Coordinates of C-alpha atoms in Angstrom, one line a residue:
Chain A
M205 CA 83.2 78.8 83.0
K206 CA 80.7 81.2 84.6
I207 CA 82.0 83.9 87.0
L208 CA 80.0 86.0 89.4
I209 CA 81.6 89.2 90.6
A210 CA 80.2 91.2 93.5
I211 CA 80.7 95.0 93.6
K212 CA 80.0 97.7 96.1
R213 CA 79.3 101.4 95.7
V214 CA 81.4 103.4 98.2
V215 CA 82.7 106.9 98.8
D216 CA 85.5 107.5 96.3
Y217 CA 88.8 106.6 97.8
N218 CA 90.2 110.2 97.3
V219 CA 87.5 111.8 99.4
K220 CA 88.4 112.5 103.0
V221 CA 85.2 111.8 105.0
R222 CA 84.0 113.7 108.0
V223 CA 82.0 112.5 111.0
N224 CA 78.6 114.2 111.1
P225 CA 77.7 116.5 113.9
D226 CA 75.3 114.2 115.8
Q227 CA 78.0 111.4 115.7
T228 CA 75.8 108.8 114.0
G229 CA 77.9 108.3 110.9
V230 CA 79.9 110.1 108.4
E231 CA 78.6 112.9 106.1
L232 CA 77.8 111.3 102.7
N233 CA 75.7 113.9 101.1
N234 CA 77.0 115.2 97.8
L235 CA 80.2 113.2 98.0
K236 CA 81.6 111.5 94.9
M237 CA 80.8 107.8 94.9
S238 CA 82.6 105.1 93.0
M239 CA 83.1 101.4 92.6
N240 CA 85.2 100.0 95.5
P241 CA 88.7 99.9 94.3
F242 CA 89.3 96.1 95.2
D243 CA 86.1 95.4 93.2
E244 CA 87.5 97.2 90.1
I245 CA 90.3 94.7 90.3
A246 CA 87.8 91.8 90.6
V247 CA 86.1 93.1 87.4
E248 CA 89.3 93.5 85.6
E249 CA 90.3 89.9 86.5
G250 CA 86.9 88.6 85.2
V251 CA 87.3 90.5 82.0
R252 CA 90.8 89.2 81.4
L253 CA 89.5 85.7 82.0
R254 CA 86.7 86.4 79.5
E255 CA 89.1 87.7 76.9
A256 CA 91.5 84.6 77.4
G257 CA 88.4 82.4 76.7
T258 CA 88.5 80.9 80.1
A259 CA 85.3 82.6 81.3
S260 CA 82.2 82.1 79.1
E261 CA 79.9 84.5 81.1
L262 CA 80.6 87.3 83.5
V263 CA 77.8 88.4 85.8
T264 CA 78.2 91.3 88.2
I265 CA 76.0 91.9 91.2
S266 CA 75.5 94.7 93.6
I267 CA 73.4 95.2 96.6
G268 CA 72.0 98.6 97.6
S269 CA 69.9 101.5 96.4
P270 CA 69.1 102.1 92.7
A271 CA 72.1 104.3 92.5
C272 CA 74.2 101.1 92.4
Q273 CA 73.1 100.8 88.8
D274 CA 75.9 103.3 88.0
I275 CA 78.7 100.9 89.0
L276 CA 76.9 97.9 87.4
R277 CA 76.8 99.8 84.1
S278 CA 80.5 100.7 84.5
A279 CA 81.3 97.0 85.1
M280 CA 79.4 96.1 81.9
A281 CA 81.2 98.8 80.0
L282 CA 84.4 97.1 81.1
G283 CA 83.2 93.8 79.8
A284 CA 80.6 92.1 82.1
D285 CA 77.8 90.5 80.2
R286 CA 75.0 91.2 82.4
S287 CA 74.2 92.5 86.0
I288 CA 72.0 91.9 89.0
L289 CA 70.9 94.6 91.4
V290 CA 69.4 93.4 94.7
E291 CA 67.6 96.6 95.9
T292 CA 67.5 97.7 99.5
E293 CA 67.8 101.0 101.2
Q294 CA 69.1 99.4 104.4
S295 CA 72.9 99.3 104.8
L296 CA 73.7 95.6 105.1
E297 CA 76.4 94.0 107.3
P298 CA 78.9 91.5 105.6
L299 CA 77.0 88.4 107.0
A300 CA 73.7 89.6 105.4
V301 CA 75.5 90.5 102.1
A302 CA 77.0 87.0 102.2
H303 CA 73.6 85.4 102.6
V304 CA 72.2 87.4 99.7
L305 CA 75.1 86.5 97.4
K306 CA 74.7 82.8 98.5
S307 CA 71.1 82.8 97.3
I308 CA 72.1 84.4 94.0
A309 CA 75.0 81.9 93.7
E310 CA 72.6 79.0 94.2
R311 CA 70.3 80.3 91.4
E312 CA 73.2 81.2 89.0
K313 CA 75.5 78.4 89.7
P314 CA 78.8 80.1 88.9
D315 CA 82.1 78.1 89.0
L316 CA 83.9 81.1 90.6
I317 CA 82.9 84.0 92.7
I318 CA 85.3 87.0 92.8
L319 CA 85.0 89.8 95.4
G320 CA 87.3 92.6 96.5
K321 CA 89.3 91.8 99.8
Q322 CA 87.6 94.7 101.6
A323 CA 85.4 97.7 101.1
I324 CA 87.1 100.9 101.8
D325 CA 84.2 102.3 103.7
D326 CA 83.5 99.7 106.5
D327 CA 87.0 98.1 106.1
C328 CA 85.5 94.8 107.3
N329 CA 87.3 92.3 105.1
Q330 CA 84.7 89.6 105.8
T331 CA 82.2 89.1 103.1
G332 CA 84.1 86.7 100.7
Q333 CA 85.2 84.5 103.7
M334 CA 81.6 84.4 105.0
L335 CA 80.2 83.6 101.6
A336 CA 82.7 80.7 101.1
G337 CA 81.8 79.4 104.5
L338 CA 78.0 79.6 103.9
L339 CA 78.4 77.9 100.5
G340 CA 80.8 75.3 101.8
W341 CA 83.3 76.3 99.1
P342 CA 87.0 76.8 99.3
Q343 CA 88.3 80.3 99.6
G344 CA 91.4 82.1 98.2
T345 CA 91.6 85.5 99.9
F346 CA 94.0 88.5 99.2
I347 CA 95.2 87.0 96.0
S348 CA 97.8 88.5 93.7
E349 CA 97.7 85.8 91.1
L350 CA 95.1 83.5 89.7
K351 CA 95.4 80.5 87.4
L352 CA 92.3 78.5 86.4
E353 CA 92.4 74.9 85.3
S354 CA 89.4 72.8 84.5
D355 CA 88.3 71.7 88.0
H356 CA 90.5 73.9 90.3
A357 CA 92.1 77.3 90.7
V358 CA 95.7 77.9 91.8
V359 CA 95.9 81.1 93.6
T360 CA 98.9 83.1 95.0
R361 CA 97.9 84.9 98.3
E362 CA 99.5 87.9 99.9
V363 CA 100.3 86.9 103.5
D364 CA 102.4 88.3 106.3
G365 CA 106.0 87.4 105.5
G366 CA 105.6 86.8 101.8
L367 CA 103.4 84.9 99.4
E368 CA 101.5 81.6 99.6
K369 CA 100.2 79.3 96.8
L370 CA 97.0 77.2 97.3
R371 CA 95.2 74.9 95.1
L372 CA 91.4 75.2 95.3
K373 CA 88.7 72.8 94.2
L374 CA 86.1 74.6 92.0
P375 CA 83.6 76.1 92.7
A376 CA 85.4 78.6 94.8
V377 CA 85.3 82.1 96.2
I378 CA 88.4 84.4 95.8
T379 CA 89.0 87.9 97.0
T380 CA 91.4 90.3 95.3
D381 CA 94.4 92.1 96.6
L382 CA 95.7 95.3 95.0
R383 CA 98.4 93.6 93.1
L384 CA 96.3 91.2 91.1
N385 CA 96.0 93.5 88.2
T386 CA 95.7 97.1 87.1
P387 CA 92.1 97.9 86.0
R388 CA 91.5 99.5 82.7
Y389 CA 89.2 102.5 81.8
P390 CA 86.0 102.0 80.0
K391 CA 85.9 103.2 76.3
L392 CA 83.1 105.5 75.2
P393 CA 81.6 103.0 72.7
N394 CA 81.6 100.3 75.3
I395 CA 79.8 102.7 77.7
M396 CA 77.1 103.2 75.1
K397 CA 76.8 99.4 74.4
A398 CA 76.7 98.7 78.3
K399 CA 73.3 100.6 78.3
Q400 CA 71.9 97.8 76.2
K401 CA 73.1 94.9 78.4
P402 CA 70.7 93.2 80.7
L403 CA 70.3 94.6 84.2
E404 CA 67.9 92.6 86.3
T405 CA 66.5 94.2 89.5
L406 CA 65.4 92.2 92.5
K407 CA 63.9 93.5 95.7
I408 CA 65.7 92.1 98.7
S409 CA 62.4 91.0 100.2
E410 CA 61.8 88.6 97.3
L411 CA 64.8 86.6 98.4
G412 CA 63.3 85.9 101.9
I413 CA 66.7 86.5 103.7
D414 CA 67.0 87.7 107.2
I415 CA 68.9 90.9 107.0
T416 CA 68.4 92.1 110.6
S417 CA 71.5 94.0 111.9
R418 CA 73.5 92.2 114.4
Q419 CA 75.5 95.2 115.4
Q420 CA 74.3 98.5 116.6
I421 CA 76.4 101.6 116.0
L422 CA 76.4 103.5 119.2
K423 CA 78.5 106.3 118.0
V424 CA 80.9 107.4 115.3
S425 CA 83.6 109.8 116.4
E426 CA 86.6 111.6 115.0
P427 CA 90.0 109.9 115.9
A428 CA 92.1 111.9 118.4
K429 CA 94.1 114.6 116.6
R430 CA 97.9 114.5 116.9
K431 CA 99.6 117.5 118.5
V432 CA 100.9 119.9 116.0
G433 CA 104.7 119.0 115.2
I434 CA 107.6 121.2 114.4
K435 CA 109.9 121.7 111.5
V436 CA 113.5 121.1 112.3
K437 CA 116.2 123.1 110.4
D438 CA 118.7 120.3 109.7
V439 CA 119.6 116.7 110.4
Q440 CA 121.8 117.8 113.4
D441 CA 118.7 119.5 114.8
L442 CA 116.6 116.4 114.1
V443 CA 118.9 114.0 115.8
E444 CA 119.2 116.3 118.9
H445 CA 115.4 116.4 119.2
L446 CA 115.1 112.7 118.8
I447 CA 117.7 112.0 121.5
Q448 CA 117.0 114.7 124.0
E449 CA 113.3 115.6 123.7
A450 CA 111.6 112.5 122.3
K451 CA 114.2 110.0 123.7
V452 CA 113.4 107.5 121.0
I453 CA 117.0 106.9 119.8
Chain B
M212 CA 81.9 84.6 130.1
N213 CA 84.5 82.4 128.6
I214 CA 86.7 83.3 125.6
L215 CA 88.4 81.3 122.9
V216 CA 91.5 82.9 121.5
I217 CA 93.0 81.5 118.3
A218 CA 96.8 81.3 118.4
E219 CA 98.7 82.5 115.3
H220 CA 101.9 80.5 114.5
D221 CA 103.8 79.7 111.4
N222 CA 104.9 76.1 112.4
R223 CA 108.1 77.5 113.7
I224 CA 107.3 80.2 116.2
L225 CA 104.2 81.5 118.1
K226 CA 103.5 84.9 116.6
P227 CA 103.7 87.9 119.0
S228 CA 100.2 88.9 117.8
T229 CA 98.8 86.1 119.9
L230 CA 100.0 87.9 123.1
N231 CA 98.3 91.1 122.2
T232 CA 95.1 89.2 121.5
I233 CA 95.2 87.5 124.8
A234 CA 95.7 91.0 126.4
A235 CA 92.5 92.2 124.7
A236 CA 90.7 89.0 125.9
Q237 CA 91.7 89.8 129.4
K238 CA 89.8 93.0 129.3
I239 CA 86.6 90.9 128.9
S240 CA 87.1 88.0 131.2
T241 CA 89.7 85.8 133.0
T242 CA 88.3 82.6 131.6
I243 CA 90.4 82.3 128.5
D244 CA 91.2 79.2 126.4
L245 CA 93.8 79.3 123.8
L246 CA 93.5 77.1 120.7
V247 CA 96.7 76.1 119.1
A248 CA 96.1 74.0 115.8
G249 CA 98.6 72.3 113.7
T250 CA 100.8 69.2 113.4
K251 CA 104.3 68.7 115.0
I252 CA 104.0 71.9 116.9
D253 CA 104.7 70.7 120.5
S254 CA 107.4 73.4 121.2
I255 CA 104.9 76.1 120.1
V256 CA 102.3 74.6 122.4
Q257 CA 104.7 74.6 125.3
E258 CA 105.6 78.2 124.7
A259 CA 101.9 79.1 124.5
A260 CA 101.3 77.4 127.8
S261 CA 103.7 79.8 129.5
I262 CA 101.6 82.8 128.7
S263 CA 100.0 84.3 131.8
G264 CA 96.3 84.6 132.2
I265 CA 95.3 81.5 130.2
E266 CA 93.2 78.7 131.7
R267 CA 93.7 76.0 129.2
I268 CA 95.5 75.3 126.0
L269 CA 93.4 73.3 123.5
Y270 CA 95.8 71.5 121.3
A271 CA 94.2 70.4 118.0
E272 CA 96.3 68.0 116.0
H273 CA 95.1 66.9 112.5
P274 CA 97.0 66.7 109.2
A275 CA 94.6 69.1 107.5
L276 CA 95.6 71.8 110.1
S277 CA 99.2 71.8 109.2
Q278 CA 99.2 75.0 107.0
N279 CA 96.5 77.2 108.5
L280 CA 94.1 76.5 105.6
A281 CA 90.9 78.4 106.2
E282 CA 88.6 75.6 105.5
P283 CA 89.5 73.1 108.2
L284 CA 90.6 75.7 110.6
S285 CA 87.2 77.6 110.5
E286 CA 85.4 74.4 110.8
L287 CA 87.4 73.6 113.9
I288 CA 86.8 77.1 115.4
A289 CA 83.1 77.0 114.6
T290 CA 82.8 73.6 116.3
L291 CA 84.6 74.5 119.4
G292 CA 83.2 78.1 119.4
K293 CA 79.7 77.1 120.2
N294 CA 80.7 76.8 123.9
Y295 CA 82.1 80.3 124.2
T296 CA 80.8 83.9 124.5
H297 CA 83.7 85.4 122.6
I298 CA 86.1 84.2 120.0
L299 CA 89.2 86.4 119.3
A300 CA 92.0 86.2 116.8
P301 CA 94.6 88.6 115.7
A302 CA 93.8 90.9 112.8
S303 CA 96.6 89.6 110.7
A304 CA 96.3 88.0 107.3
F305 CA 95.9 84.8 109.3
G306 CA 93.0 86.0 111.5
K307 CA 91.4 87.9 108.7
N308 CA 91.4 84.7 106.6
C309 CA 89.9 82.2 109.0
L310 CA 87.7 84.1 111.5
P311 CA 85.0 85.6 109.2
R312 CA 84.4 82.1 107.8
A313 CA 84.1 80.7 111.3
A314 CA 81.7 83.4 112.2
A315 CA 79.4 82.6 109.2
L316 CA 79.4 78.9 110.1
L317 CA 78.3 80.0 113.6
D318 CA 75.7 82.4 112.0
V319 CA 77.1 85.5 113.9
A320 CA 78.6 88.8 112.6
Q321 CA 82.2 89.7 113.2
L322 CA 83.9 92.9 114.4
S323 CA 87.1 93.5 112.5
D324 CA 90.3 95.3 113.7
V325 CA 89.1 96.1 117.1
I326 CA 91.2 98.8 118.9
A327 CA 89.3 99.0 122.1
I328 CA 86.9 97.0 124.2
E329 CA 84.4 99.1 126.2
T330 CA 82.2 96.4 127.7
P331 CA 82.0 92.7 126.8
D332 CA 79.6 93.6 124.0
T333 CA 80.7 97.0 123.0
F334 CA 83.9 97.5 120.9
I335 CA 85.6 100.3 119.1
R336 CA 87.0 99.9 115.5
P337 CA 88.3 102.3 112.8
I338 CA 86.3 102.8 109.6
Y339 CA 87.0 104.8 106.4
A340 CA 90.7 104.2 106.6
G341 CA 91.0 105.3 110.2
N342 CA 89.1 108.7 109.5
A343 CA 86.4 107.7 111.9
L344 CA 86.0 105.4 114.9
A345 CA 82.8 103.5 115.3
T346 CA 81.6 102.3 118.8
I347 CA 79.6 99.1 118.1
K348 CA 77.4 97.0 120.3
S349 CA 77.0 93.4 119.2
T350 CA 73.7 91.7 119.7
D351 CA 75.0 88.2 118.8
S352 CA 75.1 85.5 121.4
I353 CA 78.8 84.8 120.4
K354 CA 81.0 87.8 119.8
V355 CA 83.5 87.2 117.2
A356 CA 86.3 89.8 116.7
T357 CA 89.8 90.2 115.2
I358 CA 92.1 92.4 117.3
R359 CA 94.5 95.0 116.1
S360 CA 97.7 94.0 117.7
T361 CA 99.2 97.5 118.0
A362 CA 96.3 98.7 120.2
F363 CA 96.9 96.3 123.1
S364 CA 100.1 95.7 125.0
P365 CA 101.2 92.0 124.8
A366 CA 100.3 89.6 127.7
E367 CA 103.4 88.5 129.6
K368 CA 104.9 85.1 129.8
G369 CA 105.4 83.5 133.3
K370 CA 106.8 80.3 134.8
K371 CA 103.4 78.7 135.5
L372 CA 102.3 76.5 132.7
A373 CA 98.7 76.2 131.6
P374 CA 97.3 72.7 131.3
V375 CA 97.2 71.3 127.7
E376 CA 94.2 69.4 126.5
K377 CA 94.5 67.5 123.3
I378 CA 91.4 67.5 121.0
S379 CA 90.7 64.7 118.7
L380 CA 88.4 65.7 115.9
S381 CA 87.1 64.7 112.5
L382 CA 87.0 67.4 109.9
S383 CA 84.7 67.3 106.8
T384 CA 86.4 70.2 104.6
T385 CA 89.7 68.6 104.1
E386 CA 89.4 68.0 100.4
L387 CA 88.5 71.6 99.5
S388 CA 91.9 73.2 99.3
A389 CA 95.6 72.2 99.4
F390 CA 98.7 74.0 100.3
V391 CA 101.3 74.2 97.4
E392 CA 104.2 76.3 98.5
R393 CA 105.2 79.4 100.5
I394 CA 107.5 82.2 99.2
E395 CA 109.1 83.9 102.0
V396 CA 110.8 87.2 102.2
P397 CA 113.8 86.5 104.4
S398 CA 114.7 89.2 106.9
E399 CA 117.2 89.6 109.7
R400 CA 115.5 92.7 110.8
P401 CA 112.8 93.1 113.5
E402 CA 109.2 92.1 112.4
L403 CA 107.5 95.2 110.9
T404 CA 104.4 95.1 113.1
A405 CA 106.3 94.5 116.3
A406 CA 109.4 96.8 115.8
R407 CA 110.2 99.7 118.1
I408 CA 111.5 101.8 115.2
V409 CA 110.3 101.6 111.6
V410 CA 111.9 103.4 108.6
S411 CA 109.7 103.6 105.6
G412 CA 110.4 104.7 102.0
G413 CA 108.0 106.2 99.4
R414 CA 107.9 106.8 95.7
A415 CA 110.5 109.6 96.0
L416 CA 113.3 106.9 96.3
G417 CA 112.9 106.5 92.6
S418 CA 114.2 103.0 92.2
K419 CA 114.7 99.6 93.9
E420 CA 118.5 100.3 94.1
N421 CA 117.9 103.6 95.8
F422 CA 115.6 101.8 98.3
A423 CA 118.9 100.6 99.9
L424 CA 119.1 104.1 101.5
V425 CA 116.1 103.1 103.6
E426 CA 117.8 99.8 104.6
Q427 CA 121.1 101.6 105.6
L428 CA 119.2 104.0 107.9
A429 CA 117.1 101.0 109.2
D430 CA 120.4 99.1 109.9
K431 CA 121.8 102.0 111.9
L432 CA 118.6 102.1 114.1
N433 CA 118.0 98.4 114.3
A434 CA 114.6 99.3 112.7
A435 CA 112.1 97.3 110.6
I436 CA 111.6 98.6 107.0
G437 CA 108.2 99.7 105.6
A438 CA 107.1 101.2 102.4
S439 CA 104.2 103.2 101.0
R440 CA 101.9 101.6 98.5
A441 CA 103.5 103.8 95.8
A442 CA 106.9 102.3 96.5
V443 CA 105.5 98.8 96.4
D444 CA 103.4 99.2 93.3
A445 CA 106.6 100.6 91.6
G446 CA 108.5 97.6 92.6
F447 CA 111.0 99.3 94.9
A448 CA 110.1 97.1 97.8
P449 CA 108.2 93.8 98.3
N450 CA 104.5 93.7 99.1
D451 CA 104.7 92.7 102.7
Y452 CA 106.6 95.9 103.5
Q453 CA 103.5 97.9 102.8
V454 CA 102.2 100.1 105.6
G455 CA 98.6 101.4 105.3
Q456 CA 95.0 100.6 105.1
T457 CA 95.5 97.7 102.7
G458 CA 98.9 96.7 104.2
K459 CA 100.2 96.5 107.7
V460 CA 99.2 98.7 110.6
V461 CA 102.1 99.7 112.7
A462 CA 102.4 101.8 115.9
P463 CA 106.2 101.9 116.8
D464 CA 107.9 104.3 119.2
L465 CA 109.5 106.0 116.2
Y466 CA 108.3 106.1 112.6
I467 CA 110.5 107.7 110.0
A468 CA 108.9 108.5 106.6
L469 CA 111.4 109.1 103.8
G470 CA 109.9 110.5 100.6
I471 CA 106.4 109.6 101.5
S472 CA 103.7 112.2 100.7
G473 CA 101.2 110.8 103.3
A474 CA 98.1 109.7 101.4
I475 CA 95.0 108.8 103.6
Q476 CA 95.6 105.2 102.9
H477 CA 99.3 105.3 104.3
L478 CA 98.3 107.4 107.3
A479 CA 95.7 104.8 108.3
G480 CA 98.7 102.4 108.8
M481 CA 101.0 104.5 110.9
K482 CA 99.4 107.5 112.5
D483 CA 99.2 105.9 115.9
S484 CA 103.1 105.9 116.1
K485 CA 104.4 107.6 119.2
V486 CA 106.8 109.9 117.3
I487 CA 106.7 110.5 113.6
V488 CA 109.5 112.0 111.6
A489 CA 109.1 113.0 108.0
I490 CA 111.8 113.9 105.5
N491 CA 110.3 115.2 102.3
K492 CA 111.2 117.9 99.8
D493 CA 107.7 118.9 99.4
E494 CA 106.8 121.1 102.4
E495 CA 103.1 120.9 101.4
A496 CA 103.0 117.2 101.7
P497 CA 100.2 115.9 104.0
I498 CA 102.8 113.8 106.0
F499 CA 103.9 117.0 107.7
Q500 CA 100.4 117.3 109.2
V501 CA 101.0 114.3 111.4
A502 CA 104.7 114.5 111.8
D503 CA 106.2 115.5 115.2
Y504 CA 109.4 116.4 113.5
G505 CA 109.5 117.5 109.9
L506 CA 112.5 118.1 107.8
V507 CA 112.1 119.6 104.4
G508 CA 114.7 118.7 101.9
D509 CA 116.2 116.1 99.5
I510 CA 116.3 112.6 101.1
F511 CA 119.3 111.7 99.0
E512 CA 121.4 114.4 100.7
L513 CA 119.7 114.3 104.2
V514 CA 119.6 110.6 104.8
P515 CA 123.3 110.0 104.4
Q516 CA 123.9 112.9 106.7
F517 CA 121.5 111.3 109.1
I518 CA 123.4 108.0 108.9
S519 CA 126.8 109.6 109.5
L520 CA 125.5 111.6 112.4
L521 CA 124.1 108.4 114.0
E522 CA 127.5 106.8 113.5
N523 CA 129.3 109.7 115.4
Q524 CA 126.7 109.6 118.1
K525 CA 127.3 105.8 118.4
A526 CA 131.0 106.4 118.5
S527 CA 130.7 109.0 121.3
G528 CA 128.4 106.7 123.2
N529 CA 125.3 108.9 123.1
V530 CA 123.1 106.3 121.4

């Protein structure tokens, strides 16, 4: 079984971003960049399926600037067999990303595509669903468990109020939730080996896909600051404040 | 302008998030149709018809729509959606699952987790875990958006019933996926995203058994229970208690954080609460930067005191 995994390079999740002075976006210069955490989980799941013998080939793909090679090399250090970088300097919206992934999927013909459930920069939570829609494949979103059989996948989804189990006909698209697995760290020898693994680079223009933005960002602003709170001395004091001042209990 | 709102239900009840989404739709236009899809849901359709401000209920009945599966539901939304200028759904697991797929089928972009509507084509949504707000103008002919429930007061219910139109349809995606089972976390407490008071526990609780402390305080306050990602990952609380960027977003009147440090990802899920209380033994914890009332100390000493004080107050009729 061939698996395609889409990964994104984003600001590291530990970094607190700031809005830039002209309010056109956030300051990204000199910030630490990493693989999107949900995508690390997607890669880990793929590697586990490879180790279990379920997956025969693991291909990772990223779309963006040449700097995205870093995260593709990391994915190969973790166990991916080869990578594809679709180069563009433009920041793509989820619909355009889904179109690019669709065109790669039509070429690669994977049995399963794994994505993270959302990128922690745009917080959209759309790409996997859009890709599944464009391909006409079933989708298993926000999954915390995956079982693959010959012609279908059984996925456990994290939904409001509990969990839900679905059976999807392969090929399918799935998106990972945090609890699917715990990603491993790459070992040094594997990082060295990853340098030799194939990384194919395509220009986005070669794919003939319309990537025009549908959404225009008019402004990016700081959220309203909360007023400074107080420290209360004990529980008695707290309860009095809640009853008399805040009037919430 | 005419708007299609997708109703969320679980085959038993109409979810309150539907009311918030209709309230958001009312900021755009008064021409609102509500799509209710499923099978054997006549009582939900009747309830939905009583929501004020709706022109029509579109009742789609088809065996494939019985479990909110994304494939047939998105196909339905995309088919109906061609006749609308806006398509809105709640930004819940339900809406996040089906709406982007429908948007792709319509070849339009989507706006996720909208918290404010400036004009019919300009929306505000949080990015970077709520650390920035983006004002976005959509140039698509059909605006597709999921609505953050806590940002819009719910539409009211009235006596006047909207007319119900049954839709008959054929769907082509019914073979792609199948529902197997649902594992529910039963709860007598108010629903987390709709509760007036939320009591949340973090890693400092130390164990699943100790998490009962959170439950005891929540019981005294008739509150819903939340948890930080750390507490969920450690197995102290079930997944769907998680409050944060990757869990649920809440904005209750009172949010009480017990033993939660206040990582960015948690704050993204609760910082719009009206009053925030933090009890934590680390006075440097970031949670104190957003708390209206902070109490530094050991939760295992302070929370039992809190509970007994609430009992006294109740006995003397103050609460």
